[in-house]
Coordinates of C-alpha atoms in Angstrom, one line a residue:
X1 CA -31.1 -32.6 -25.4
X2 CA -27.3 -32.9 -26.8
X3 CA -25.8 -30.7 -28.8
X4 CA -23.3 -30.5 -31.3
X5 CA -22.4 -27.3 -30.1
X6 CA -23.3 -27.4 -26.4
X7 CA -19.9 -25.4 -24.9
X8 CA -20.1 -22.9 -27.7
X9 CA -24.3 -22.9 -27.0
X10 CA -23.5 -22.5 -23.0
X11 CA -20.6 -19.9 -23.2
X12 CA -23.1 -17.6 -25.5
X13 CA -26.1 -18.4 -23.2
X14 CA -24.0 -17.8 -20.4
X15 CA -22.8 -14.2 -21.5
X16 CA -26.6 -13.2 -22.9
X17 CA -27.9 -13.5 -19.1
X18 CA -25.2 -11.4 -17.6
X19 CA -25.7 -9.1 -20.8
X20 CA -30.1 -9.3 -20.0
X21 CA -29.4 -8.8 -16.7
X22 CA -27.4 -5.4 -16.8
X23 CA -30.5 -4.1 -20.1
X24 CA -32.9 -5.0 -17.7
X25 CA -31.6 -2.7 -15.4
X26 CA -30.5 0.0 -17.4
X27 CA -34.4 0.5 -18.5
X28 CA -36.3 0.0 -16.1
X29 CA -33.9 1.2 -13.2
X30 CA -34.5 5.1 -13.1
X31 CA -38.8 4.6 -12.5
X32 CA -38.1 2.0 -9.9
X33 CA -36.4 4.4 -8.2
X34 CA -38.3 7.6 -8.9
X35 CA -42.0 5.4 -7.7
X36 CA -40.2 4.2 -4.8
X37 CA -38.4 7.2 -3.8
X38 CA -34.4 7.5 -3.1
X39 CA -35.2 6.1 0.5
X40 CA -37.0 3.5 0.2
X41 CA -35.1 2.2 -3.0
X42 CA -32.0 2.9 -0.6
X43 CA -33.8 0.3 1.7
X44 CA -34.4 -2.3 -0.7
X45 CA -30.8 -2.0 -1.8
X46 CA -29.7 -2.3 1.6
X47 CA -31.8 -5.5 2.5
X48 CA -30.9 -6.8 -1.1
X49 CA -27.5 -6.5 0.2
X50 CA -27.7 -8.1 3.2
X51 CA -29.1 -11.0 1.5
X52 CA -25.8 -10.5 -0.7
X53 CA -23.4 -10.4 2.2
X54 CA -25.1 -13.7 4.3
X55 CA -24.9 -15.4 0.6
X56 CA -21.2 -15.8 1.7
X57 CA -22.0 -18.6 4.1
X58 CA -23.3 -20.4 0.6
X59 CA -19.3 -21.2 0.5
X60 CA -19.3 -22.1 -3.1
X61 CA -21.0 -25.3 -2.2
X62 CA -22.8 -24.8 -5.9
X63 CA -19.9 -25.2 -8.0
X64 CA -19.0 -28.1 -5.6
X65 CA -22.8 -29.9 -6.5
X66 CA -21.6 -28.9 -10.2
X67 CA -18.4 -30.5 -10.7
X68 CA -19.3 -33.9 -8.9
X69 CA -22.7 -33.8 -10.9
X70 CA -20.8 -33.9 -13.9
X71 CA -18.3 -36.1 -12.3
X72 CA -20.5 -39.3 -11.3
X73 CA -23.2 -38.7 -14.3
X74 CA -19.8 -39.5 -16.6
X75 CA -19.3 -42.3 -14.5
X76 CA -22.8 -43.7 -14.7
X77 CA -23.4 -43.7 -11.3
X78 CA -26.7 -42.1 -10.5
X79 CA -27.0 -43.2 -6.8
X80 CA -24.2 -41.0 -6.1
X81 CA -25.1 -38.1 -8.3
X82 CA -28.6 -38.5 -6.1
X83 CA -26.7 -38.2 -2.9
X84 CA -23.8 -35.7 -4.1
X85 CA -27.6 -33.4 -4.9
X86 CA -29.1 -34.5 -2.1
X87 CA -26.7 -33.5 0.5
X88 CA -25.9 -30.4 -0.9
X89 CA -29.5 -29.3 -0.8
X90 CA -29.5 -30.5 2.7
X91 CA -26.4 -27.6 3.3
X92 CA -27.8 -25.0 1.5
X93 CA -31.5 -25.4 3.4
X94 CA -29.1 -25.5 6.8
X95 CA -27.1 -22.1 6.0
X96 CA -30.4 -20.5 4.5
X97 CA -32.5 -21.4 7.4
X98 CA -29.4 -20.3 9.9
X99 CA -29.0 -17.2 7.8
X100 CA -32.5 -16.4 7.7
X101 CA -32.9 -16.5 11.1
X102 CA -30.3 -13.5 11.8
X103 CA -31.4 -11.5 9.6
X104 CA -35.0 -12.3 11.1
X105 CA -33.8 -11.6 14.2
X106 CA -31.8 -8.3 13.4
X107 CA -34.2 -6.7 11.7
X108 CA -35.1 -4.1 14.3
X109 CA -31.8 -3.7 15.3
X110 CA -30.9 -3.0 11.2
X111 CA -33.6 -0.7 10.8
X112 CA -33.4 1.4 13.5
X113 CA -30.0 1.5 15.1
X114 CA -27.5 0.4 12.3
X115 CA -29.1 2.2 9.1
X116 CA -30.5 5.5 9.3
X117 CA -33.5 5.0 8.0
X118 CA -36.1 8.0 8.4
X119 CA -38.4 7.4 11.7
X120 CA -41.2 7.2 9.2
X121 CA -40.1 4.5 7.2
X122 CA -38.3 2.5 10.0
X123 CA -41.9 -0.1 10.6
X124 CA -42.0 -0.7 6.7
X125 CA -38.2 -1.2 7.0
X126 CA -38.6 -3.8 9.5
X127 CA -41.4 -5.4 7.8
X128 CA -39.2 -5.5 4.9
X129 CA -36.1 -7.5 6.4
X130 CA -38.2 -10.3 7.7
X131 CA -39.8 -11.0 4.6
X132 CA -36.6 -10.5 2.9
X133 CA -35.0 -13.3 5.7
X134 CA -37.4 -15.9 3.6
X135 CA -36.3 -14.8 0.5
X136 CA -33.1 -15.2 1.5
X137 CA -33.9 -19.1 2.4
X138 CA -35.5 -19.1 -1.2
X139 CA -32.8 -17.4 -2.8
X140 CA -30.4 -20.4 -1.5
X141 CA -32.5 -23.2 -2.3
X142 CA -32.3 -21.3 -6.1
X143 CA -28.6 -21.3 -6.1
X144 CA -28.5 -25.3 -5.3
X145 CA -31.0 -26.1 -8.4
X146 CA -29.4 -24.2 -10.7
X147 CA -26.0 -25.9 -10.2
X148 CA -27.6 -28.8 -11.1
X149 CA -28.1 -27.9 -14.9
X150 CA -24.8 -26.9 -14.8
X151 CA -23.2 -30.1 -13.6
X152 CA -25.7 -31.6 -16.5
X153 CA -23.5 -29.7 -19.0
X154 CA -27.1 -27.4 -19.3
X155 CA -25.9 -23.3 -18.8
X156 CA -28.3 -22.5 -21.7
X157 CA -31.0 -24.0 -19.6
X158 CA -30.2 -22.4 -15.7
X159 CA -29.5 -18.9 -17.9
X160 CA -33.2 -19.4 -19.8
X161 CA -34.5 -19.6 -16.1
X162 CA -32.4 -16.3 -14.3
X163 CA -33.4 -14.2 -17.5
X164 CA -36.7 -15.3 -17.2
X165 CA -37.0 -14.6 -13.2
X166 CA -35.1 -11.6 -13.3
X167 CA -37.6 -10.1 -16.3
X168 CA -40.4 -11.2 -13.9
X169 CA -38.9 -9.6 -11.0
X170 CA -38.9 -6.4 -12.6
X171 CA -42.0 -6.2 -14.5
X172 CA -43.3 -7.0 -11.4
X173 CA -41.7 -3.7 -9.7
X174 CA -43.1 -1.7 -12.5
X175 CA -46.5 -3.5 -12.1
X176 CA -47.2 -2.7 -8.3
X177 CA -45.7 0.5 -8.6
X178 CA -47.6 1.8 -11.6
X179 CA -50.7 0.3 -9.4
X180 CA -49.7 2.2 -6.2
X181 CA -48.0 -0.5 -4.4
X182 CA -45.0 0.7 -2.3
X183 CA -41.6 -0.8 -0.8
X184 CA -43.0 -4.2 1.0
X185 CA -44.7 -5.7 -1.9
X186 CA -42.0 -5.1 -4.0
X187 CA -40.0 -7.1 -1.7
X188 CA -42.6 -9.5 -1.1
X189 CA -42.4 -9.6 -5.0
X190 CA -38.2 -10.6 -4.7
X191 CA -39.0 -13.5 -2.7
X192 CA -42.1 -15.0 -4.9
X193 CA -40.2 -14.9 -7.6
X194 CA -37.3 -17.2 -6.0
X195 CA -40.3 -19.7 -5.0
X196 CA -41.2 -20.0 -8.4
X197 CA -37.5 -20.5 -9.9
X198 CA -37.6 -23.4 -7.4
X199 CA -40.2 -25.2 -8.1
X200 CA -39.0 -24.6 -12.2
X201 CA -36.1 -26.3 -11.1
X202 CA -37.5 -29.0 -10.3
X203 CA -39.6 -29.9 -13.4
X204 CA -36.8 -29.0 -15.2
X205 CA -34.4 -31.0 -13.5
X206 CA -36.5 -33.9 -13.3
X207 CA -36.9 -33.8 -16.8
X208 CA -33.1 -33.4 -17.8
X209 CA -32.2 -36.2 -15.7
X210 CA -35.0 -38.9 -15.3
X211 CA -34.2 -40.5 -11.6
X212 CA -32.8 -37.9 -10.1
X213 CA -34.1 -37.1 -6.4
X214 CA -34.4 -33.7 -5.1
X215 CA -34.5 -33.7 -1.3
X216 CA -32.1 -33.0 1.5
X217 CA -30.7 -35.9 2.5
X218 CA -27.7 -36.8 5.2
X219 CA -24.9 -38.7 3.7
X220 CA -21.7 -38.5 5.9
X221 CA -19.4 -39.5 2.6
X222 CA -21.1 -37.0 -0.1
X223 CA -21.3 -33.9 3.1
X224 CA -17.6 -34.3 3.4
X225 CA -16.5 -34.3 0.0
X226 CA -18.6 -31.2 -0.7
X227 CA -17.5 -29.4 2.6
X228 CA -13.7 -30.2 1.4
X229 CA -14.5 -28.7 -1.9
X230 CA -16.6 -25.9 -1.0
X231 CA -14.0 -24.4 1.8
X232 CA -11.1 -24.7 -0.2
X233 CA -12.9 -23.2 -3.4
X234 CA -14.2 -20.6 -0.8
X235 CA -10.8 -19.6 -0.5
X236 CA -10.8 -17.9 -3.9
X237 CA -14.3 -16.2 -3.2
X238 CA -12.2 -14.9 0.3
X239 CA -9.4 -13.7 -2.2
X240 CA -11.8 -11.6 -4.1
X241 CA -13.3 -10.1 -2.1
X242 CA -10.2 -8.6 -0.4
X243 CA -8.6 -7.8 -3.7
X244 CA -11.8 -6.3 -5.1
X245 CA -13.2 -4.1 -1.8
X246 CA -9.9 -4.1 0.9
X247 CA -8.2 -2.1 -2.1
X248 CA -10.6 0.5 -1.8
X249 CA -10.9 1.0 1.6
X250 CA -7.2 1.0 1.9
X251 CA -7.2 3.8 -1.1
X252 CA -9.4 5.6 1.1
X253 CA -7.5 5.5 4.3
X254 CA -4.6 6.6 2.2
X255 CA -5.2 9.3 -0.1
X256 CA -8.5 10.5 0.9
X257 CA -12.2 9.7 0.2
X258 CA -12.2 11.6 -3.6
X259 CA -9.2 9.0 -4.6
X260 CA -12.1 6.1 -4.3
X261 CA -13.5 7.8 -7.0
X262 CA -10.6 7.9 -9.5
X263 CA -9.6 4.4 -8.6
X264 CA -13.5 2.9 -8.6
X265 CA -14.6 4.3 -11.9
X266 CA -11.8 2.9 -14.3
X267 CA -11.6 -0.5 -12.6
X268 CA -15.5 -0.7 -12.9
X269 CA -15.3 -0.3 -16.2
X270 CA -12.4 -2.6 -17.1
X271 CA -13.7 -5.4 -14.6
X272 CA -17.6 -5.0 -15.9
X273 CA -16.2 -5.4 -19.7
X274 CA -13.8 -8.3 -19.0
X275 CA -16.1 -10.1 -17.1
X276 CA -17.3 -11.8 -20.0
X277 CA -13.8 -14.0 -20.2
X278 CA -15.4 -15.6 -16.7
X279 CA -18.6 -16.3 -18.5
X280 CA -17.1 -17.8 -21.0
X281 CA -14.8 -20.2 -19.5
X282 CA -16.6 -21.1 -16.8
X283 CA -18.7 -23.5 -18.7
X284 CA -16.1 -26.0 -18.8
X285 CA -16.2 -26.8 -15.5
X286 CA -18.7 -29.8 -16.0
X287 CA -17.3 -31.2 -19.3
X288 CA -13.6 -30.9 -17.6
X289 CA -15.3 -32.9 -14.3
X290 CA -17.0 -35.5 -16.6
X291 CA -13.4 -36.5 -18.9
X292 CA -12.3 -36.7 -14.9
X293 CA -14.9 -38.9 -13.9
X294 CA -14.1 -41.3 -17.6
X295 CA -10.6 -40.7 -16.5
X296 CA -9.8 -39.4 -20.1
X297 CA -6.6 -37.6 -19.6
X298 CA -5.9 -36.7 -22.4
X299 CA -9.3 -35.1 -23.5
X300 CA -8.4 -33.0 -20.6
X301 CA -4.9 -31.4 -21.9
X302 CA -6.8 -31.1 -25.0
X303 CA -9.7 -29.0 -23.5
X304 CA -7.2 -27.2 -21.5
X305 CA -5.2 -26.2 -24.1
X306 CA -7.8 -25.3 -26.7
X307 CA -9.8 -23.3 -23.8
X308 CA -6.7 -21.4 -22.9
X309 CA -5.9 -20.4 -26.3
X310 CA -9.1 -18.6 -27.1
X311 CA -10.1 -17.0 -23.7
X312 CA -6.3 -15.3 -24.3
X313 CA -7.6 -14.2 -27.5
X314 CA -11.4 -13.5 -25.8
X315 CA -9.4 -11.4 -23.4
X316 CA -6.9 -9.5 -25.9
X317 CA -9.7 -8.7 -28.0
X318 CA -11.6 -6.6 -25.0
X319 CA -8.2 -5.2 -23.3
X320 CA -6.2 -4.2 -25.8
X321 CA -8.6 -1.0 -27.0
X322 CA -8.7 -0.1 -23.5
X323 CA -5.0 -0.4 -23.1
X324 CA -4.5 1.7 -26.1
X325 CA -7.4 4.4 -25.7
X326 CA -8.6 3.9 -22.1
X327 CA -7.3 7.2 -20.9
X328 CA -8.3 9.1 -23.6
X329 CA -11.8 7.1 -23.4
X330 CA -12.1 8.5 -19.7
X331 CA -11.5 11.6 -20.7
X332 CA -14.3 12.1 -23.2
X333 CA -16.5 10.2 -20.7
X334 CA -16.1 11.8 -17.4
X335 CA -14.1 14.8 -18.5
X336 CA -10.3 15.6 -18.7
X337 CA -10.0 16.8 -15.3
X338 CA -11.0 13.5 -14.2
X339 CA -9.2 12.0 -16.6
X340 CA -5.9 13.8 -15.6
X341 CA -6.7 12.7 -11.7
X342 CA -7.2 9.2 -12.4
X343 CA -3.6 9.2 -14.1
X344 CA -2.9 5.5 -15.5
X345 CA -5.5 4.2 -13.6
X346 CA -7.7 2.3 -16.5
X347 CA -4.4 1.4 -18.4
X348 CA -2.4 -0.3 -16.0
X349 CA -6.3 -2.0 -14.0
X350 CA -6.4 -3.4 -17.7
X351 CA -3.0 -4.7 -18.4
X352 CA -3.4 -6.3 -14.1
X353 CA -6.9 -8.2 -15.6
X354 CA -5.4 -9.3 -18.7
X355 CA -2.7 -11.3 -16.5
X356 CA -5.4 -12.2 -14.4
X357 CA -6.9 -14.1 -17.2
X358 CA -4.3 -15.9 -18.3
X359 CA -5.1 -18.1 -14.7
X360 CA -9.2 -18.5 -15.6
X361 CA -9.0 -21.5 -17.5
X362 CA -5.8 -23.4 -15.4
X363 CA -7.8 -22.5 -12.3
X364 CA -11.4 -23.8 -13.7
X365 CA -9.6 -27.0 -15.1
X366 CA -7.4 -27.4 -11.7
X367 CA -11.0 -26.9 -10.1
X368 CA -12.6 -29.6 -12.4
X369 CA -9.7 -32.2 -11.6
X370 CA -10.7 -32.1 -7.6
X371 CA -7.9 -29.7 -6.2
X372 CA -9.7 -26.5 -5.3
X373 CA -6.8 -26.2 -2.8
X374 CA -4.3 -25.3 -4.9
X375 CA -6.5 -22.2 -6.7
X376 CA -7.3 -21.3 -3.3
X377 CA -4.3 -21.0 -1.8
X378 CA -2.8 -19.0 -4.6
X379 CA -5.8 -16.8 -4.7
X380 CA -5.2 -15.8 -1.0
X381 CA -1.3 -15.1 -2.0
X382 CA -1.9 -12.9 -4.6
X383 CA -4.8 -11.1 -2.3
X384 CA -2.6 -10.9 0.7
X385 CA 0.7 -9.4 -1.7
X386 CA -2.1 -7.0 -3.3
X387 CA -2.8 -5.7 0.3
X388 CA 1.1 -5.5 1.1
X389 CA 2.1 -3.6 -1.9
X390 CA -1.3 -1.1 -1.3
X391 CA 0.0 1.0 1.0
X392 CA 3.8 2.1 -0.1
X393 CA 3.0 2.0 -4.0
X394 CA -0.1 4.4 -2.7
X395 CA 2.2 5.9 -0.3
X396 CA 4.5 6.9 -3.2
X397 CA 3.0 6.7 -6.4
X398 CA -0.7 8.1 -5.3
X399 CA -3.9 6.1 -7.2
X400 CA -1.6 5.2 -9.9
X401 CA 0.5 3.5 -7.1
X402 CA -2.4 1.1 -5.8
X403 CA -3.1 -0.1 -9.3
X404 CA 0.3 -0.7 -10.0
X405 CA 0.1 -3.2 -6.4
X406 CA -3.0 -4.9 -7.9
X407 CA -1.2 -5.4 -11.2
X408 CA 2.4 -6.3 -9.3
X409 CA 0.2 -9.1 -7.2
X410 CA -1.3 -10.6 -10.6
X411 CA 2.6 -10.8 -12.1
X412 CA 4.0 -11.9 -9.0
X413 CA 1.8 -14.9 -8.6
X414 CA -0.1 -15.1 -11.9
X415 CA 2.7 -17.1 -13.7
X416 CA 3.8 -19.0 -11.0
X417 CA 0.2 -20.1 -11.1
X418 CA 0.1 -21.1 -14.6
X419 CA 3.1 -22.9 -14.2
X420 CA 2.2 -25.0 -10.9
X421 CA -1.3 -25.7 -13.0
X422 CA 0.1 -27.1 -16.1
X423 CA 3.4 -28.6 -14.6
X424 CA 2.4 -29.9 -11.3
X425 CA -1.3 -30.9 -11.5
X426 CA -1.8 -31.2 -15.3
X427 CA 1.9 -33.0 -16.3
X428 CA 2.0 -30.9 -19.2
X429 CA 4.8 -29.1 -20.7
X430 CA 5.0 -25.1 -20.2
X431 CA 6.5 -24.2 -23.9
X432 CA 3.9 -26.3 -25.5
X433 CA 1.3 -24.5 -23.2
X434 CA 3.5 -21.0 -24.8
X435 CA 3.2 -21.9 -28.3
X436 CA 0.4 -23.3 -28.8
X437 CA -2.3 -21.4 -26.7
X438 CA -0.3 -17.9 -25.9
X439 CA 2.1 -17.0 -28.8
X440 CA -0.8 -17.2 -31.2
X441 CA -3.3 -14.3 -29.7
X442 CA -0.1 -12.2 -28.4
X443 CA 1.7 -12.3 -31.9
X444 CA -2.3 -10.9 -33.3
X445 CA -2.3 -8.4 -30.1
X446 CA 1.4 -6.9 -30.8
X447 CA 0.7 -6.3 -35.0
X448 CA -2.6 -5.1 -34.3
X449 CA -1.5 -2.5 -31.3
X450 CA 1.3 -1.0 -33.6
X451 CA -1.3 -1.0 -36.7
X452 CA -3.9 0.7 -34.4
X453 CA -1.4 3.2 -32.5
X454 CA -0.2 4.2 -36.1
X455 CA -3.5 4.2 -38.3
X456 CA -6.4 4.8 -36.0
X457 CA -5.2 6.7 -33.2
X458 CA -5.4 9.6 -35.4
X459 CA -8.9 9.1 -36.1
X460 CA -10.0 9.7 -32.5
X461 CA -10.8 12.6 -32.0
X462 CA -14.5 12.9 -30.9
X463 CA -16.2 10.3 -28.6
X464 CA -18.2 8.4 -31.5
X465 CA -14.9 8.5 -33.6
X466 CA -13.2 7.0 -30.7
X467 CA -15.8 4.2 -29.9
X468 CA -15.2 4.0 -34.0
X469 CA -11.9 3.2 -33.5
X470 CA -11.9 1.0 -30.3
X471 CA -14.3 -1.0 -32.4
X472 CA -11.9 -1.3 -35.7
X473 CA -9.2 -2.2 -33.1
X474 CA -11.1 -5.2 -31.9
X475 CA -12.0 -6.3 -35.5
X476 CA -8.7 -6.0 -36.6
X477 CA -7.2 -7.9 -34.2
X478 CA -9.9 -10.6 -34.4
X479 CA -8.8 -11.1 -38.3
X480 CA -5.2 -11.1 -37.3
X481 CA -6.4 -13.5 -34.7
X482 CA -7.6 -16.0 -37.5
X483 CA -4.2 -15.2 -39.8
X484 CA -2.3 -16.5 -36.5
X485 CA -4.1 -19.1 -35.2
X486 CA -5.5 -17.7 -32.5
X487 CA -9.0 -18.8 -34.0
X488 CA -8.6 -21.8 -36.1
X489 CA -10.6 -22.2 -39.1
X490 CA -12.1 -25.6 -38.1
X491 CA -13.2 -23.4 -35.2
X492 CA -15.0 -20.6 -37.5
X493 CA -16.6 -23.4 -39.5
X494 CA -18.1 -24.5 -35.9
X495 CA -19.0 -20.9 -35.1
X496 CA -20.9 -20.9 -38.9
X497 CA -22.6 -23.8 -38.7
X498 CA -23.8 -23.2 -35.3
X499 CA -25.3 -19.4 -36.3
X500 CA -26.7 -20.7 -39.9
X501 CA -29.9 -22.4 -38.1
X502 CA -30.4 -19.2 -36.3
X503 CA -29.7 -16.6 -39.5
X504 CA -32.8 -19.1 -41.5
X505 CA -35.1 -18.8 -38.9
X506 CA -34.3 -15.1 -38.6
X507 CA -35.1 -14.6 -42.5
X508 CA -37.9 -17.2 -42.2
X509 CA -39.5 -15.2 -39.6
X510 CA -38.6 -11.6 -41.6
X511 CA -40.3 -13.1 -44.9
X512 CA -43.4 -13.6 -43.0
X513 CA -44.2 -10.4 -41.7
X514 CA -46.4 -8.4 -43.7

């Protein structure tokens, strides 16, 4: 069904499953693990993670499917939306019957020679990683549908579906654990659950889409222009995961295995917080592909420059408390001495992610306009300066000094990014880019840190005082954020109309109860 409202309704849908996901967990979590036991939880972690690690081979081939969903739907042409899907599915089954199949076949060698896992438990173990090589075939054929909503302009619907598995999932844990069941049927119960959010795909799908055909198929033309896409835009999963996990290995080597710790914990926390700017702007992948498929220009510079503005002011609203109080945050929540060790740890991690963001939305538009090269390449720059500047910042500057090479790798490249985006592959012009979607939220940021540093700061002085006034930072700058610009008021009157259905149903439903 259309909406009005569908980015806002996708961005918000998008963010509530990430948001369900991590509640889900947070209850139900410690009796998962204290009915399974810390070994055989550490088991189901372990094949859980191995699923995680062969998920690689998926080489972004789903946001591929979504962008040229969106692209040929625009266009009209259904036959080539059915073969872009088609194909695609015929990958994913390929790579999740390939990566089944070592995972099948290494499960002895995984459970007994390359995991210690108790004598005891090491035939359950086994067991365990050949059902989980089928999930692991399940668990790709779930990725492909669920692109397809997306390249329908449909997050709301794929994000109804993952809440909905993983709230199965997990009851289902509790259920065969509270009934005696142990460590197989709970992963027997991780790869039913994938079985069924296929086969909800495909009602769904069919029902968004009437025509559409779901079933591998072999199209030379559609396999190569996914393969193009998918490698290149695999480039920036390779980037992330060296900038994300080399960095810590490399801290380790360095300074010692208790570094990890101080380095881990801060960026954790920043990374988990600002991960929502990702959620958010990711939804206009599809609606950028679809003006590319009409050809529409203009309604591209438009999204572009509208999109930029307010994940700027998305991402100032959660850094700036952090940048202002995150040390003293820390401190209060794993104790000053830890505080004191980790240095600037959380300050400068958070200032390095705010100039990170500033590339989200040229790099998801760049993506949407078929050239997943050029965010590729310069994702593997900035990993591979990162991993240079690691060892002699470390060298000098201890944990302090390997965050200050994550944030020199976002400067170095970040801008020169933005610049090649908007320039070279959007024709637009840099200072109108400046004034109109920066200037706005940074003007809001810099009154709101010297209000803050001179009015609240003193306020802090306990941990629900602080959270107090990390809170009353964020608000204030949101209202300076609407005095600026940063939020237009056209935009607010969206936001309003868009939460007054849900506020009436809200009191409709509170009037009726007894």
């Amino acid at each position: 069904m259309a909406r009005k409202h569908q980015t806002l309704h996708n961005a918000l849908f998008n963010t509530a499953s990430w948001v369900f996901s991590i509640g889900i967990n947070f209850v139900f979590l410690p009796y998962i693990v204290a009915r399974l036991g810390t070994e055989s939880y550490g088991i189901l972690v372990l094949i859980l993670a191995v699923i995680g690690y062969f998920a690689m081979l998926e080489l972004n081939l789903g946001q591929a499917m979504t962008k040229y969903v969106a692209e040929y739907r625009a266009k009209g042409d259904l036959a080539q939306v059915n073969d872009i899907i088609g194909s695609t599915m015929l990958l994913y089954l390929l790579l999740g019957l390939a990566g089944g199949a070592v995972i099948f076949g290494l499960a002895d060698v995984l459970a007994t020679r390359f995991l210690k896992v108790p004598p005891e438990l090491q035939e359950t173990a086994m067991a365990a990683f050949r059902v989980g090589s089928v999930g692991f075939v399940l668990t790709m054929l779930v990725t492909a549908m669920q692109s397809i909503p997306w390249g329908l302009n449909r997050y709301d619907v794929s994000s109804r579906v993952t809440m909905a598995m993983n709230l199965l999932t997990t009851l289902s844990m509790v259920g065969l654990l509270i009934l005696g069941y142990g460590l197989l049927e709970v992963v027997l119960v991780n790869v039913a659950v994938p079985l069924l959010g296929v086969l909800t795909y495909m009602v769904i799908c069919r029902r968004l889409l009437p025509g559409i055909r779901l079933r591998p198929v072999f199209r030379p033309g559609p396999l190569k222009t996914i393969l193009r896409f998918g490698l290149y835009s695999s480039l920036s999963r390779l980037s992330g995961v060296l900038r994300f996990q080399a960095d810590r290995l490399l801290t380790g080597a360095i300074l010692g295995l208790s570094w990890v710790t101080y380095y881990v914990v801060p960026f954790s926390l920043v990374r988990k917080l600002m991960t929502v700017t990702y959620l958010v702007g990711s939804v206009i992948l599809p609606v950028v592909s679809g003006f590319q498929g009409k050809q529409d220009h203009k309604a591209i510079v438009a999204l572009y420059l509208k999109a930029s503005r307010l994940i700027t002011t998305i991402a100032i609203c959660v850094c700036l408390p952090l940048m202002l109080f995150g040390n003293r945050f820390l401190g209060f929540w794993m104790g000053e001495e830890f505080a004191a060790q980790a240095g600037l740890v959380v300050t400068i991690i958070t200032a390095a992610l705010l100039v990170d963001a500033f590339t989200n939305i040229p790099s998801i538009v760049v993506d949407g306009m078929g050239r997943p090269k050029v965010t590729g390449l310069f994702s593997i720059c900035t990993a591979l300066i990162n991993l240079a500047l690691v060892y002699p910042l470390g060298k000098a500057l201890g944990v302090s000094g390997v965050a200050l090479a994550f944030l020199g790798s976002n400067l170095l490249v970040g801008p020169v990014f933005v610049w090649y985006a908007n320039n070279r592959v959007l024709g637009h012009d840099l200072l109108s880019l400046v004034r109109r979607s920066y200037l706005p939220p940074l003007s809001a940021g810099a009154a709101t840190a010297v209000l803050a540093y001179l009015l609240l700061a003193p306020l802090a002085t306990g941990m629900l005082s602080l959270l107090a006034v990390m809170a009353a930072t964020s608000s204030l700058f949101l209202l300076l954020a609407c005095l600026t610009g940063a939020i237009t008021r056209d935009e607010l009157g969206q936001a309003v109309e868009y939460a007054s259905p849900l506020f009436a149903r809200f009191r409709l439903l509170s009037g009726r109860q007894p």
